[in-house]
Coordinates of C-alpha atoms and ligand atoms in Angstrom, one line a residue:
M1 CA 266.3 103.4 45.0
S2 CA 264.6 103.2 47.5
E3 CA 261.7 100.5 48.6
K4 CA 258.3 101.0 47.9
S5 CA 255.9 101.4 50.7
R6 CA 253.5 98.6 50.9
F7 CA 250.6 101.4 49.9
E8 CA 252.5 102.3 47.1
Y9 CA 252.2 98.4 45.6
V10 CA 248.4 98.1 46.5
R11 CA 247.9 101.1 44.4
E12 CA 250.3 99.8 41.5
G13 CA 248.6 96.8 42.1
A14 CA 244.6 97.9 41.8
K15 CA 245.7 99.8 38.8
T16 CA 247.1 97.2 37.0
R17 CA 245.4 94.2 38.1
D18 CA 241.9 95.4 39.3
G19 CA 242.0 98.8 37.1
V20 CA 241.6 100.7 40.2
D21 CA 243.1 104.3 40.1
I22 CA 243.3 105.1 43.7
V23 CA 243.4 109.2 42.6
Y24 CA 244.1 110.5 45.5
Y25 CA 245.4 109.3 49.2
E26 CA 245.9 111.5 52.0
P27 CA 246.1 110.3 55.7
N28 CA 243.8 112.4 58.5
L29 CA 246.6 112.4 60.6
P30 CA 250.1 112.2 59.9
P31 CA 251.1 108.6 60.8
G32 CA 253.0 108.1 64.1
S33 CA 252.1 111.5 64.9
K34 CA 250.9 112.7 68.8
A35 CA 247.9 113.5 67.3
E36 CA 246.9 110.4 66.0
R37 CA 248.0 108.7 69.4
R38 CA 246.2 110.9 71.0
M39 CA 242.9 110.0 69.4
V40 CA 243.9 105.9 69.5
R41 CA 243.9 106.7 72.9
L42 CA 240.1 107.9 73.1
V43 CA 238.8 105.9 70.5
A44 CA 240.1 103.1 72.3
F45 CA 239.0 104.8 75.4
M46 CA 235.3 104.7 74.6
L47 CA 235.5 100.9 73.1
L48 CA 236.9 99.8 76.7
L49 CA 234.3 101.9 78.5
S50 CA 231.2 100.3 76.2
G51 CA 232.3 97.1 77.0
L52 CA 232.1 97.7 80.8
A53 CA 228.8 99.8 80.0
A54 CA 227.5 96.1 78.7
L55 CA 228.6 94.3 81.6
I56 CA 227.0 96.6 83.8
F57 CA 223.6 96.1 82.3
V58 CA 224.3 91.9 81.9
A59 CA 225.3 92.5 85.7
A60 CA 222.2 94.2 86.9
Y61 CA 219.9 92.2 84.6
I62 CA 220.9 88.9 86.0
W63 CA 222.1 90.2 89.3
W64 CA 219.8 93.2 90.7
P65 CA 217.8 92.5 94.2
F66 CA 214.5 92.2 92.0
T67 CA 212.0 89.9 93.3
D68 CA 208.6 89.5 91.7
F69 CA 206.2 92.7 91.7
P70 CA 203.3 93.2 94.1
A71 CA 199.9 92.7 92.0
T72 CA 199.2 96.6 93.5
D73 CA 202.2 97.6 91.4
G74 CA 201.3 96.8 88.2
W75 CA 204.0 96.6 85.6
E76 CA 204.8 99.3 84.4
Y77 CA 207.7 101.8 85.2
K78 CA 206.7 103.7 87.7
P79 CA 209.7 106.4 90.0
G80 CA 209.3 104.8 93.0
N81 CA 207.5 101.1 92.4
S82 CA 208.7 99.1 95.5
F83 CA 209.9 96.7 93.1
M84 CA 211.9 98.3 90.7
K85 CA 214.0 99.8 92.7
G86 CA 216.8 101.4 89.5
Y87 CA 216.1 97.8 87.9
T88 CA 214.7 99.2 84.9
P89 CA 216.9 102.1 84.4
I90 CA 219.5 100.8 85.2
L91 CA 219.9 98.4 82.3
G92 CA 218.2 101.1 79.9
L93 CA 220.7 103.3 81.0
S94 CA 223.9 101.1 80.8
L95 CA 223.0 99.6 77.7
G96 CA 222.1 102.6 76.0
L97 CA 225.7 104.0 77.3
A98 CA 227.0 100.7 75.8
L99 CA 225.5 101.2 72.1
F100 CA 226.0 105.1 71.8
L101 CA 229.8 105.2 73.2
I102 CA 230.6 102.2 70.3
G103 CA 228.5 104.5 67.7
F104 CA 230.7 107.7 68.7
A105 CA 234.0 105.4 68.1
V106 CA 233.2 104.3 65.1
L107 CA 232.5 107.9 64.7
I108 CA 235.8 109.7 65.7
W109 CA 237.6 106.3 64.0
G110 CA 235.7 107.2 60.6
K111 CA 236.7 110.7 61.0
K112 CA 239.6 111.5 62.4
L113 CA 242.0 107.7 61.7
M114 CA 240.9 106.8 57.9
P115 CA 242.5 108.8 55.1
H116 CA 241.1 110.8 52.5
E117 CA 241.0 108.7 49.7
I118 CA 239.5 108.4 46.1
A119 CA 239.3 106.1 43.7
L120 CA 237.9 105.3 40.6
Q121 CA 237.0 102.2 38.4
D122 CA 235.5 101.7 35.1
R123 CA 232.3 99.5 35.3
H124 CA 232.7 96.2 33.5
D125 CA 230.1 93.4 32.8
G126 CA 230.7 90.1 34.1
G127 CA 232.6 88.8 37.5
S128 CA 236.2 88.8 38.3
D129 CA 238.4 86.3 36.7
P130 CA 240.4 83.8 39.3
E131 CA 243.5 85.1 39.0
E132 CA 241.8 88.6 40.4
R133 CA 240.2 86.9 43.3
K134 CA 243.2 85.6 45.1
L135 CA 243.8 89.6 45.1
T136 CA 241.6 89.7 47.2
G137 CA 243.4 88.6 50.0
N138 CA 245.5 91.4 49.9
T139 CA 243.1 93.8 49.5
L140 CA 241.7 92.6 52.6
A141 CA 245.1 92.9 53.9
F142 CA 245.2 96.2 52.8
I143 CA 241.6 97.4 53.9
G144 CA 242.5 96.3 57.7
E145 CA 245.8 98.2 57.1
E146 CA 243.7 101.3 56.4
F147 CA 241.5 101.2 59.3
G148 CA 244.9 101.5 61.6
L149 CA 244.7 98.2 62.8
G150 CA 248.0 96.8 61.8
R151 CA 249.7 99.6 63.6
R152 CA 247.1 100.5 66.2
P153 CA 247.5 97.2 68.4
L154 CA 245.7 99.1 71.1
L155 CA 242.4 99.4 68.8
K156 CA 243.1 95.7 68.1
V157 CA 242.7 95.0 72.0
A158 CA 239.8 97.5 72.3
L159 CA 237.9 96.1 69.9
L160 CA 237.2 93.1 72.2
A161 CA 236.0 95.1 74.5
P162 CA 232.7 95.9 73.0
A163 CA 232.2 92.9 71.1
A164 CA 232.9 90.8 74.8
G165 CA 230.3 92.8 76.5
L166 CA 227.4 93.5 74.1
G167 CA 228.0 89.8 72.8
A168 CA 227.1 88.8 76.6
A169 CA 224.2 91.5 76.6
A170 CA 222.9 90.1 74.2
L171 CA 222.9 86.3 76.0
A172 CA 222.3 88.1 79.2
V173 CA 217.8 87.2 78.5
P174 CA 218.0 83.6 78.1
V175 CA 220.7 82.7 79.9
G176 CA 220.7 85.0 82.6
M177 CA 216.9 84.0 83.4
L178 CA 218.2 80.4 84.1
I179 CA 220.7 81.8 85.9
K180 CA 218.2 83.9 88.2
D181 CA 216.4 80.8 88.7
P182 CA 218.6 77.6 87.9
H183 CA 215.5 75.6 90.2
N184 CA 212.9 76.3 86.7
P185 CA 215.6 75.4 83.7
D186 CA 211.9 75.1 81.4
E187 CA 210.7 78.5 82.6
L188 CA 211.7 79.7 78.8
F189 CA 208.7 76.7 77.7
R190 CA 206.3 77.6 80.6
T191 CA 203.3 80.2 80.3
G192 CA 201.0 81.1 82.7
W193 CA 198.8 78.1 81.7
S194 CA 201.1 75.7 83.1
P195 CA 199.3 73.2 86.2
E196 CA 203.3 72.9 87.6
A197 CA 203.3 76.6 88.0
N198 CA 200.0 76.9 89.6
G199 CA 200.4 74.6 92.4
G200 CA 199.2 71.6 90.0
K201 CA 196.1 72.7 89.4
M202 CA 194.6 73.5 86.1
V203 CA 193.9 77.1 85.3
R204 CA 191.2 78.5 84.1
M205 CA 190.8 81.0 81.7
M206 CA 189.9 84.5 82.4
R207 CA 189.0 87.9 80.4
E208 CA 190.5 90.6 81.0
D209 CA 188.8 92.1 84.0
M210 CA 189.5 88.7 85.7
T211 CA 186.1 86.9 85.4
P212 CA 186.1 83.6 84.5
I213 CA 184.9 82.0 81.3
R214 CA 182.3 79.5 81.2
P215 CA 181.3 78.2 77.0
E216 CA 177.7 80.1 76.6
D217 CA 180.1 83.4 77.2
V218 CA 181.5 82.7 73.0
S219 CA 179.0 83.2 70.8
I220 CA 179.2 81.3 67.4
G221 CA 181.7 82.5 65.4
G222 CA 182.6 84.9 68.1
Q223 CA 185.8 85.2 69.4
I224 CA 187.2 86.2 73.2
T225 CA 190.8 86.9 74.0
A226 CA 191.8 84.9 77.2
F227 CA 194.4 85.5 80.2
P228 CA 195.5 82.8 82.6
M229 CA 193.9 83.0 85.6
T230 CA 197.4 82.8 87.8
A231 CA 197.4 81.8 91.4
D232 CA 199.0 85.2 91.7
G233 CA 196.7 87.1 90.3
L234 CA 198.5 88.6 87.3
G235 CA 197.6 86.7 84.3
A236 CA 196.7 89.4 82.4
T237 CA 199.5 91.9 82.7
N238 CA 203.1 91.4 81.4
K239 CA 204.2 89.2 83.7
Y240 CA 202.7 86.7 81.3
A241 CA 203.0 88.0 78.1
D242 CA 203.8 84.6 76.3
S243 CA 200.0 83.7 77.8
P244 CA 197.0 85.2 75.9
V245 CA 195.0 83.4 73.3
L246 CA 192.2 83.5 70.9
L247 CA 189.6 81.5 72.3
I248 CA 187.0 80.9 69.4
R249 CA 183.5 79.1 68.4
L250 CA 183.6 77.8 65.2
R251 CA 180.2 77.6 63.4
P252 CA 179.0 73.9 64.0
K253 CA 180.6 72.7 60.3
D254 CA 183.8 74.0 60.7
A255 CA 184.1 72.8 63.9
E256 CA 183.3 69.4 62.4
F257 CA 185.9 69.5 59.7
L258 CA 188.9 71.2 62.3
R259 CA 188.3 68.3 64.3
S260 CA 188.6 65.9 61.6
Q261 CA 191.9 67.6 60.8
L262 CA 193.6 67.2 64.9
H263 CA 195.2 63.5 63.5
H264 CA 197.0 65.7 60.6
H265 CA 199.1 67.6 64.0
P266 CA 198.5 64.9 66.5
V267 CA 199.6 66.9 69.5
N268 CA 196.6 69.3 69.1
V269 CA 194.0 66.0 68.9
G270 CA 191.4 66.2 71.9
G271 CA 192.3 69.9 72.4
M272 CA 189.0 71.3 71.6
Y273 CA 186.1 71.3 73.7
G274 CA 182.1 71.4 71.7
D275 CA 182.9 74.1 68.7
L276 CA 185.3 75.4 71.4
V277 CA 189.5 76.2 70.2
A278 CA 191.9 78.2 71.9
Y279 CA 195.0 79.0 70.0
S280 CA 197.9 81.3 71.0
K281 CA 197.5 84.8 70.1
I282 CA 201.4 85.4 69.9
C283 CA 201.9 85.0 66.1
T284 CA 204.6 83.0 65.5
H285 CA 206.9 85.0 63.3
A286 CA 207.9 88.0 65.3
G287 CA 205.6 88.3 68.1
C288 CA 202.7 90.7 67.6
P289 CA 199.3 89.5 68.9
A290 CA 197.5 87.6 65.5
S291 CA 193.8 88.5 66.6
L292 CA 192.4 90.0 63.2
Y293 CA 189.5 86.9 62.8
E294 CA 187.6 86.2 59.4
Q295 CA 184.3 83.8 60.1
Q296 CA 183.8 83.6 56.4
T297 CA 187.4 82.3 55.6
N298 CA 188.4 80.6 59.1
L299 CA 191.5 82.7 58.4
L300 CA 193.7 84.2 61.7
L301 CA 195.1 87.2 60.6
C302 CA 198.0 89.1 62.2
P303 CA 198.1 93.1 61.5
C304 CA 202.3 93.1 61.8
H305 CA 203.2 91.5 58.7
Q306 CA 199.6 89.9 57.2
S307 CA 200.5 86.3 57.6
Q308 CA 197.4 84.4 57.8
F309 CA 196.6 81.3 59.6
K310 CA 194.0 78.8 58.6
I311 CA 192.2 78.1 61.7
T312 CA 190.0 74.7 60.3
E313 CA 193.7 73.4 59.6
N314 CA 195.1 73.5 62.7
A315 CA 196.6 76.8 62.9
R316 CA 198.4 76.4 59.5
P317 CA 200.2 79.3 58.2
V318 CA 199.2 80.0 54.5
F319 CA 200.1 82.8 53.9
G320 CA 202.7 85.8 54.9
P321 CA 206.3 85.6 56.5
A322 CA 205.4 83.1 59.7
S323 CA 206.7 79.8 58.8
R324 CA 205.1 78.0 62.1
R325 CA 201.7 77.1 63.8
L326 CA 200.0 78.8 66.5
P327 CA 200.5 76.7 69.2
M328 CA 196.9 74.9 70.7
L329 CA 195.4 75.6 74.2
P330 CA 193.6 72.1 75.2
I331 CA 191.0 73.0 77.1
E332 CA 187.8 71.8 79.0
L333 CA 185.3 72.6 81.8
D334 CA 186.2 72.6 85.4
G335 CA 183.7 71.5 88.4
E336 CA 182.0 74.6 88.7
G337 CA 181.3 75.0 84.4
Y338 CA 184.3 77.5 83.7
L339 CA 187.0 76.5 81.1
V340 CA 190.7 75.5 82.3
A341 CA 193.3 74.4 79.9
R342 CA 194.0 70.9 80.4
N343 CA 197.4 71.6 79.9
D344 CA 200.3 74.3 78.8
F345 CA 200.0 74.3 74.6
N346 CA 200.8 70.5 75.4
G347 CA 204.3 72.4 75.8
V348 CA 204.6 73.4 72.2
P349 CA 206.5 77.0 72.6
V350 CA 204.5 80.4 71.6
G351 CA 206.0 83.1 69.3
P352 CA 209.2 83.3 67.8
A353 CA 212.5 82.6 69.3
F354 CA 215.6 80.4 69.2
W355 CA 213.4 77.4 68.4
E356 CA 212.1 78.5 65.4
K357 CA 212.1 76.3 62.6
P358 CA 212.4 76.9 58.5
A359 CA 209.3 75.0 58.3
A360 CA 206.1 74.3 60.0
Ligands
FES1 S1 204.6 89.5 63.3 FE1 203.1 88.0 63.0 S2 203.6 88.4 60.6 FE2 204.7 89.4 61.6

């Protein structure tokens, strides 16, 4: 009597133990055939290329000769922009190619290397018994077999290429930033309001048109979006996308209430100037601009997923998916009567990111 194949054991086990009847099973290409080997090589080639394209993205992101762009060029991509010199296109092309190739490889894998199979199982209530659960290990091994990984070692190795390349691409932004500028390890925590990044001087608040802001420019219950007046003149551009704040003049009673609440969040103590308060505009949920201020309730709404922050309670999130407060920018007046940031959000990081905590 001939020895049963692994598939026959699995089919028998699936039927007798799990009640799963594999009624039809046919490999797409004859196992071990020339056609199958050719398809395996093609998929492996695409996976390797995908990994290579992802590594090009990483290398370009970190080492492309990219210097700070001049104000006259703006931040947008324009062909021929002196600061770009192909930087943006090469990032887009390499990452796009990596994702396209891995997608295409998976598509061909599924279409050409997976068997045609029809399996039937009666629906039953409740979970599986412990004995059946033990069989899960075998089932998973079989799934791996069905994908052809057991007898297609080339694909196993080729899979490492996109995994490594795309993994590195995911890390390229935070790690690459530190490689590009190793003397500035706190770059991730610094915004345009940082006095250290502005020659030690406190940074003025300005409107988008670059005019500085005086306290009397904000009416009672009113608000202004303020940007840092950085030394390079790019405070209102994407270079400082993490810096915009909402400068609000609270009604006197509300301002008094907020002042009485500051000690509940000690980092905010002394952060107001009179009835004026400035909070980061970058939502701590997913980074949208939280700018819908409702004067009557003192709630600041983020339009993206409806998070609401209570301005008079140190911008505590009171509704929606955001779990962290909006950081307060400590403000005061400079010698000429303009509003300045005393410090860079007192070291509290803005927006959502790796420092995100589960609770405020
Ligand atoms: S980004 Fe603000 S609620 Fe999601």
